[in-house]
Each structure stands twice: as structure tokens, then as C-alpha cells.
């Protein structure tokens, strides 16, 4: 148990806490053992996952993507200590979009498109791009990408296209009438990422496969 930690979320893979760390409040993500796996294998896989998440988080940060600052990686306890970011999720912001001016709308889509372009330029695949994993930083309104628990490194256009498709599906299923917003995000992404042509072409193929799966059920 992490000293003075407060549990704020538990998922299938990890527990997330807030706790003091040096002079700051940190988010601590602790991956727990899977009892159905052999202990040695489980520890090896979990350690690899923690290392990969930390590496992707740092690589994004170094490439100019606003992410939580990485404080410490505790390999022995399979935990990552990172910055606690105060802000509002994109999911909540879109729900309030009716109150926003067109300039605020354009500002938000620009921030999202640029962040995704930088992330994919660094060959980081987020793996869980949803409007709950993008938030605006309270202090300066910067767009922050969070939760790299399913992230990995890949230069394949197919993997980047699937990343975009996951976000698009979130827009369509969670935020009705947001098609134009996602189209704007893709336009910004295209203008800020020279290698986007092949990725957007693959995105069209991924969409087609997704529709076929939906029809088959």
C-alpha cells in the first residue's frame, strides 16, 4: 500500500491514486498482479507494460505533446508516479460546446489535431484515444493527453489509423452531431503531419472494415 495514498480509480489493469510526492501531489498508477497467470510470467509482462507506458509518456513529452510530467518509475512495485493535472476533460467540454464561441471551437480542434500529429510523428500509438483521455489544463488551457496504459511504439500507418478511428468512434457514439468537429481535427492533423497521407488512406480502409463488422454483427 502506498503511504498517504487516496484511491481515485480502479480499472481492470491498474489502480490510480493521488498521494504526496516530494513537494507535489502526484498521480500514481499501480498495476496489480493477475492471479490467473503464473507469477513469474505475470511479473515479467507487468514490468514490460509499465516500462513501455513510461517510455511512451516520456517520448510524447519530449516531442512537444503536453502530457503529465513523469516523476518516477517504481519497477519493483510496478507503479508510475506522474504529475497530477488539474483540468477538464474533452468529454465534458464538448457537452458544454453550445456555450462556446466559434473561435473557441476552432481553438480546441486545432489543439487536438496538433497534439495527435506530434504524437504520431514520434511513432507513439496511444491505444485508447477517447474524449475522456484528452483534457484542457486549468492553468494555461493547454491540451493534455493522458492515460498511456495501452500505448506502444509503431511507425505503421495502419496502427496510427486505428488510433484515429478509436477517437472517431468515441465522437460518434458519445457526442451526437460532432462529425464536423472530428473532420476539423483531421484537417489540422493533416496540415501538421507530413506523413499523414498514408495514414488517412488507411483510416478509410479501417472505417470500411468497421462498417462491415457492424453489418455482420
GROMACS .gro file of C-alpha atoms in nm:
model
  217
    1UNK     CA    1   0.000   0.000   0.000
    2UNK     CA    2   0.132   0.346  -0.097
    3UNK     CA    3   0.169   0.573   0.205
    4UNK     CA    4  -0.096   0.850   0.235
    5UNK     CA    5  -0.245   0.747  -0.099
    6UNK     CA    6  -0.610   0.805  -0.189
    7UNK     CA    7  -0.763   0.564  -0.440
    8UNK     CA    8  -0.948   0.756  -0.713
    9UNK     CA    9  -0.999   0.490  -0.979
   10UNK     CA   10  -0.965   0.117  -1.030
   11UNK     CA   11  -0.970  -0.049  -1.369
   12UNK     CA   12  -0.907  -0.399  -1.500
   13UNK     CA   13  -0.531  -0.340  -1.519
   14UNK     CA   14  -0.439  -0.087  -1.253
   15UNK     CA   15  -0.531   0.124  -0.955
   16UNK     CA   16  -0.487   0.502  -0.970
   17UNK     CA   17  -0.412   0.705  -0.657
   18UNK     CA   18  -0.327   1.059  -0.558
   19UNK     CA   19  -0.052   1.091  -0.300
   20UNK     CA   20   0.216   1.336  -0.184
   21UNK     CA   21   0.544   1.304  -0.371
   22UNK     CA   22   0.830   1.526  -0.254
   23UNK     CA   23   0.673   1.876  -0.260
   24UNK     CA   24   0.393   1.789  -0.502
   25UNK     CA   25   0.071   1.595  -0.533
   26UNK     CA   26   0.125   1.308  -0.773
   27UNK     CA   27  -0.090   1.063  -0.964
   28UNK     CA   28   0.031   0.710  -0.901
   29UNK     CA   29  -0.070   0.433  -1.137
   30UNK     CA   30  -0.007   0.091  -0.987
   31UNK     CA   31  -0.050  -0.224  -1.194
   32UNK     CA   32  -0.160  -0.520  -0.983
   33UNK     CA   33  -0.087  -0.893  -1.030
   34UNK     CA   34  -0.314  -1.114  -1.241
   35UNK     CA   35  -0.384  -1.423  -1.034
   36UNK     CA   36  -0.475  -1.632  -1.339
   37UNK     CA   37  -0.118  -1.605  -1.473
   38UNK     CA   38   0.194  -1.776  -1.348
   39UNK     CA   39   0.357  -1.531  -1.101
   40UNK     CA   40   0.692  -1.514  -1.282
   41UNK     CA   41   0.529  -1.463  -1.622
   42UNK     CA   42   0.284  -1.212  -1.478
   43UNK     CA   43   0.558  -1.004  -1.319
   44UNK     CA   44   0.761  -1.006  -1.640
   45UNK     CA   45   0.462  -0.895  -1.851
   46UNK     CA   46   0.353  -0.632  -1.600
   47UNK     CA   47   0.702  -0.486  -1.571
   48UNK     CA   48   0.728  -0.468  -1.951
   49UNK     CA   49   0.391  -0.291  -1.967
   50UNK     CA   50   0.492  -0.036  -1.702
   51UNK     CA   51   0.823   0.033  -1.879
   52UNK     CA   52   0.650   0.072  -2.215
   53UNK     CA   53   0.390   0.311  -2.076
   54UNK     CA   54   0.657   0.528  -1.913
   55UNK     CA   55   0.867   0.527  -2.231
   56UNK     CA   56   0.571   0.636  -2.448
   57UNK     CA   57   0.471   0.905  -2.200
   58UNK     CA   58   0.823   1.047  -2.193
   59UNK     CA   59   0.866   1.022  -2.571
   60UNK     CA   60   0.547   1.224  -2.624
   61UNK     CA   61   0.655   1.484  -2.370
   62UNK     CA   62   0.996   1.517  -2.536
   63UNK     CA   63   0.824   1.559  -2.876
   64UNK     CA   64   0.624   1.860  -2.761
   65UNK     CA   65   0.299   1.689  -2.663
   66UNK     CA   66   0.162   1.815  -2.333
   67UNK     CA   67   0.142   1.509  -2.108
   68UNK     CA   68   0.164   1.458  -1.732
   69UNK     CA   69   0.527   1.504  -1.627
   70UNK     CA   70   0.688   1.172  -1.540
   71UNK     CA   71   0.830   1.184  -1.185
   72UNK     CA   72   0.939   0.831  -1.103
   73UNK     CA   73   0.905   0.471  -1.226
   74UNK     CA   74   0.894   0.213  -0.947
   75UNK     CA   75   0.973  -0.112  -1.130
   76UNK     CA   76   0.976  -0.317  -0.811
   77UNK     CA   77   0.615  -0.227  -0.734
   78UNK     CA   78   0.504  -0.178  -1.096
   79UNK     CA   79   0.399   0.182  -1.036
   80UNK     CA   80   0.438   0.509  -1.225
   81UNK     CA   81   0.445   0.843  -1.043
   82UNK     CA   82   0.341   1.139  -1.256
   83UNK     CA   83   0.207   1.492  -1.244
   84UNK     CA   84  -0.146   1.546  -1.117
   85UNK     CA   85  -0.300   1.766  -1.388
   86UNK     CA   86  -0.592   1.987  -1.291
   87UNK     CA   87  -0.828   2.037  -1.582
   88UNK     CA   88  -1.149   1.946  -1.760
   89UNK     CA   89  -1.183   1.651  -1.998
   90UNK     CA   90  -1.271   1.696  -2.362
   91UNK     CA   91  -1.580   1.484  -2.295
   92UNK     CA   92  -1.711   1.745  -2.051
   93UNK     CA   93  -1.604   2.036  -2.271
   94UNK     CA   94  -1.795   1.904  -2.573
   95UNK     CA   95  -2.105   1.867  -2.357
   96UNK     CA   96  -2.078   2.240  -2.289
   97UNK     CA   97  -1.995   2.327  -2.651
   98UNK     CA   98  -2.325   2.505  -2.708
   99UNK     CA   99  -2.199   2.784  -2.485
  100UNK     CA  100  -1.875   2.824  -2.679
  101UNK     CA  101  -1.799   3.078  -2.948
  102UNK     CA  102  -1.679   2.966  -3.291
  103UNK     CA  103  -1.329   3.090  -3.209
  104UNK     CA  104  -1.318   2.864  -2.901
  105UNK     CA  105  -1.439   2.574  -3.114
  106UNK     CA  106  -1.161   2.631  -3.368
  107UNK     CA  107  -0.903   2.673  -3.092
  108UNK     CA  108  -0.997   2.337  -2.939
  109UNK     CA  109  -0.994   2.139  -3.265
  110UNK     CA  110  -0.658   2.294  -3.354
  111UNK     CA  111  -0.508   2.188  -3.022
  112UNK     CA  112  -0.633   1.831  -3.064
  113UNK     CA  113  -0.516   1.797  -3.425
  114UNK     CA  114  -0.170   1.936  -3.347
  115UNK     CA  115  -0.129   1.710  -3.041
  116UNK     CA  116  -0.222   1.398  -3.239
  117UNK     CA  117   0.014   1.498  -3.521
  118UNK     CA  118   0.304   1.541  -3.278
  119UNK     CA  119   0.228   1.212  -3.104
  120UNK     CA  120   0.213   1.012  -3.427
  121UNK     CA  121   0.521   1.192  -3.563
  122UNK     CA  122   0.701   1.042  -3.262
  123UNK     CA  123   0.559   0.699  -3.361
  124UNK     CA  124   0.363   0.673  -3.035
  125UNK     CA  125   0.031   0.491  -3.061
  126UNK     CA  126  -0.192   0.588  -2.771
  127UNK     CA  127  -0.416   0.281  -2.791
  128UNK     CA  128  -0.712   0.436  -2.608
  129UNK     CA  129  -0.782   0.775  -2.764
  130UNK     CA  130  -1.113   0.886  -2.616
  131UNK     CA  131  -1.251   1.224  -2.519
  132UNK     CA  132  -1.200   1.122  -2.156
  133UNK     CA  133  -0.824   1.092  -2.213
  134UNK     CA  134  -0.782   1.443  -2.351
  135UNK     CA  135  -0.817   1.739  -2.118
  136UNK     CA  136  -0.754   2.111  -2.102
  137UNK     CA  137  -0.502   2.215  -1.840
  138UNK     CA  138  -0.661   2.452  -1.590
  139UNK     CA  139  -0.354   2.674  -1.558
  140UNK     CA  140  -0.298   2.761  -1.926
  141UNK     CA  141  -0.565   2.585  -2.138
  142UNK     CA  142  -0.306   2.357  -2.299
  143UNK     CA  143  -0.441   2.026  -2.431
  144UNK     CA  144  -0.305   1.735  -2.227
  145UNK     CA  145  -0.300   1.372  -2.345
  146UNK     CA  146  -0.336   1.130  -2.053
  147UNK     CA  147  -0.354   0.756  -1.976
  148UNK     CA  148  -0.092   0.580  -2.187
  149UNK     CA  149  -0.175   0.240  -2.037
  150UNK     CA  150  -0.230   0.077  -2.378
  151UNK     CA  151   0.034   0.275  -2.568
  152UNK     CA  152   0.315   0.135  -2.779
  153UNK     CA  153   0.569   0.240  -3.043
  154UNK     CA  154   0.492   0.182  -3.410
  155UNK     CA  155   0.565   0.356  -3.739
  156UNK     CA  156   0.293   0.164  -3.928
  157UNK     CA  157   0.023   0.382  -4.091
  158UNK     CA  158  -0.232   0.111  -4.007
  159UNK     CA  159  -0.168   0.144  -3.632
  160UNK     CA  160  -0.194   0.523  -3.644
  161UNK     CA  161  -0.513   0.497  -3.848
  162UNK     CA  162  -0.668   0.266  -3.590
  163UNK     CA  163  -0.571   0.518  -3.320
  164UNK     CA  164  -0.764   0.788  -3.508
  165UNK     CA  165  -1.055   0.551  -3.570
  166UNK     CA  166  -1.091   0.481  -3.198
  167UNK     CA  167  -1.122   0.855  -3.134
  168UNK     CA  168  -1.367   0.897  -3.420
  169UNK     CA  169  -1.586   0.617  -3.283
  170UNK     CA  170  -1.586   0.791  -2.945
  171UNK     CA  171  -1.703   1.114  -3.107
  172UNK     CA  172  -1.982   0.941  -3.297
  173UNK     CA  173  -2.106   0.727  -3.009
  174UNK     CA  174  -2.064   0.971  -2.719
  175UNK     CA  175  -2.108   1.313  -2.878
  176UNK     CA  176  -2.401   1.335  -3.125
  177UNK     CA  177  -2.363   1.579  -3.415
  178UNK     CA  178  -1.988   1.611  -3.365
  179UNK     CA  179  -1.891   1.486  -3.713
  180UNK     CA  180  -1.781   1.832  -3.827
  181UNK     CA  181  -1.558   1.868  -3.523
  182UNK     CA  182  -1.375   1.544  -3.595
  183UNK     CA  183  -1.340   1.641  -3.963
  184UNK     CA  184  -1.175   1.966  -3.850
  185UNK     CA  185  -0.940   1.771  -3.623
  186UNK     CA  186  -0.832   1.553  -3.917
  187UNK     CA  187  -0.771   1.862  -4.132
  188UNK     CA  188  -0.542   2.009  -3.864
  189UNK     CA  189  -0.372   1.669  -3.822
  190UNK     CA  190  -0.309   1.652  -4.198
  191UNK     CA  191  -0.165   2.005  -4.212
  192UNK     CA  192   0.073   1.937  -3.923
  193UNK     CA  193   0.198   1.590  -4.014
  194UNK     CA  194   0.379   1.541  -4.344
  195UNK     CA  195   0.334   1.162  -4.336
  196UNK     CA  196  -0.044   1.181  -4.281
  197UNK     CA  197  -0.148   1.093  -4.638
  198UNK     CA  198  -0.091   0.717  -4.599
  199UNK     CA  199  -0.247   0.721  -4.252
  200UNK     CA  200  -0.567   0.892  -4.368
  201UNK     CA  201  -0.585   0.650  -4.661
  202UNK     CA  202  -0.561   0.361  -4.413
  203UNK     CA  203  -0.825   0.529  -4.197
  204UNK     CA  204  -1.071   0.500  -4.485
  205UNK     CA  205  -0.996   0.125  -4.503
  206UNK     CA  206  -1.035   0.084  -4.127
  207UNK     CA  207  -1.372   0.263  -4.140
  208UNK     CA  208  -1.488   0.029  -4.414
  209UNK     CA  209  -1.388  -0.277  -4.212
  210UNK     CA  210  -1.567  -0.134  -3.912
  211UNK     CA  211  -1.890  -0.084  -4.108
  212UNK     CA  212  -1.871  -0.438  -4.244
  213UNK     CA  213  -1.830  -0.579  -3.892
  214UNK     CA  214  -2.130  -0.376  -3.777
  215UNK     CA  215  -2.343  -0.512  -4.062
  216UNK     CA  216  -2.243  -0.871  -3.987
  217UNK     CA  217  -2.300  -0.812  -3.616
   0.00000   0.00000   0.00000
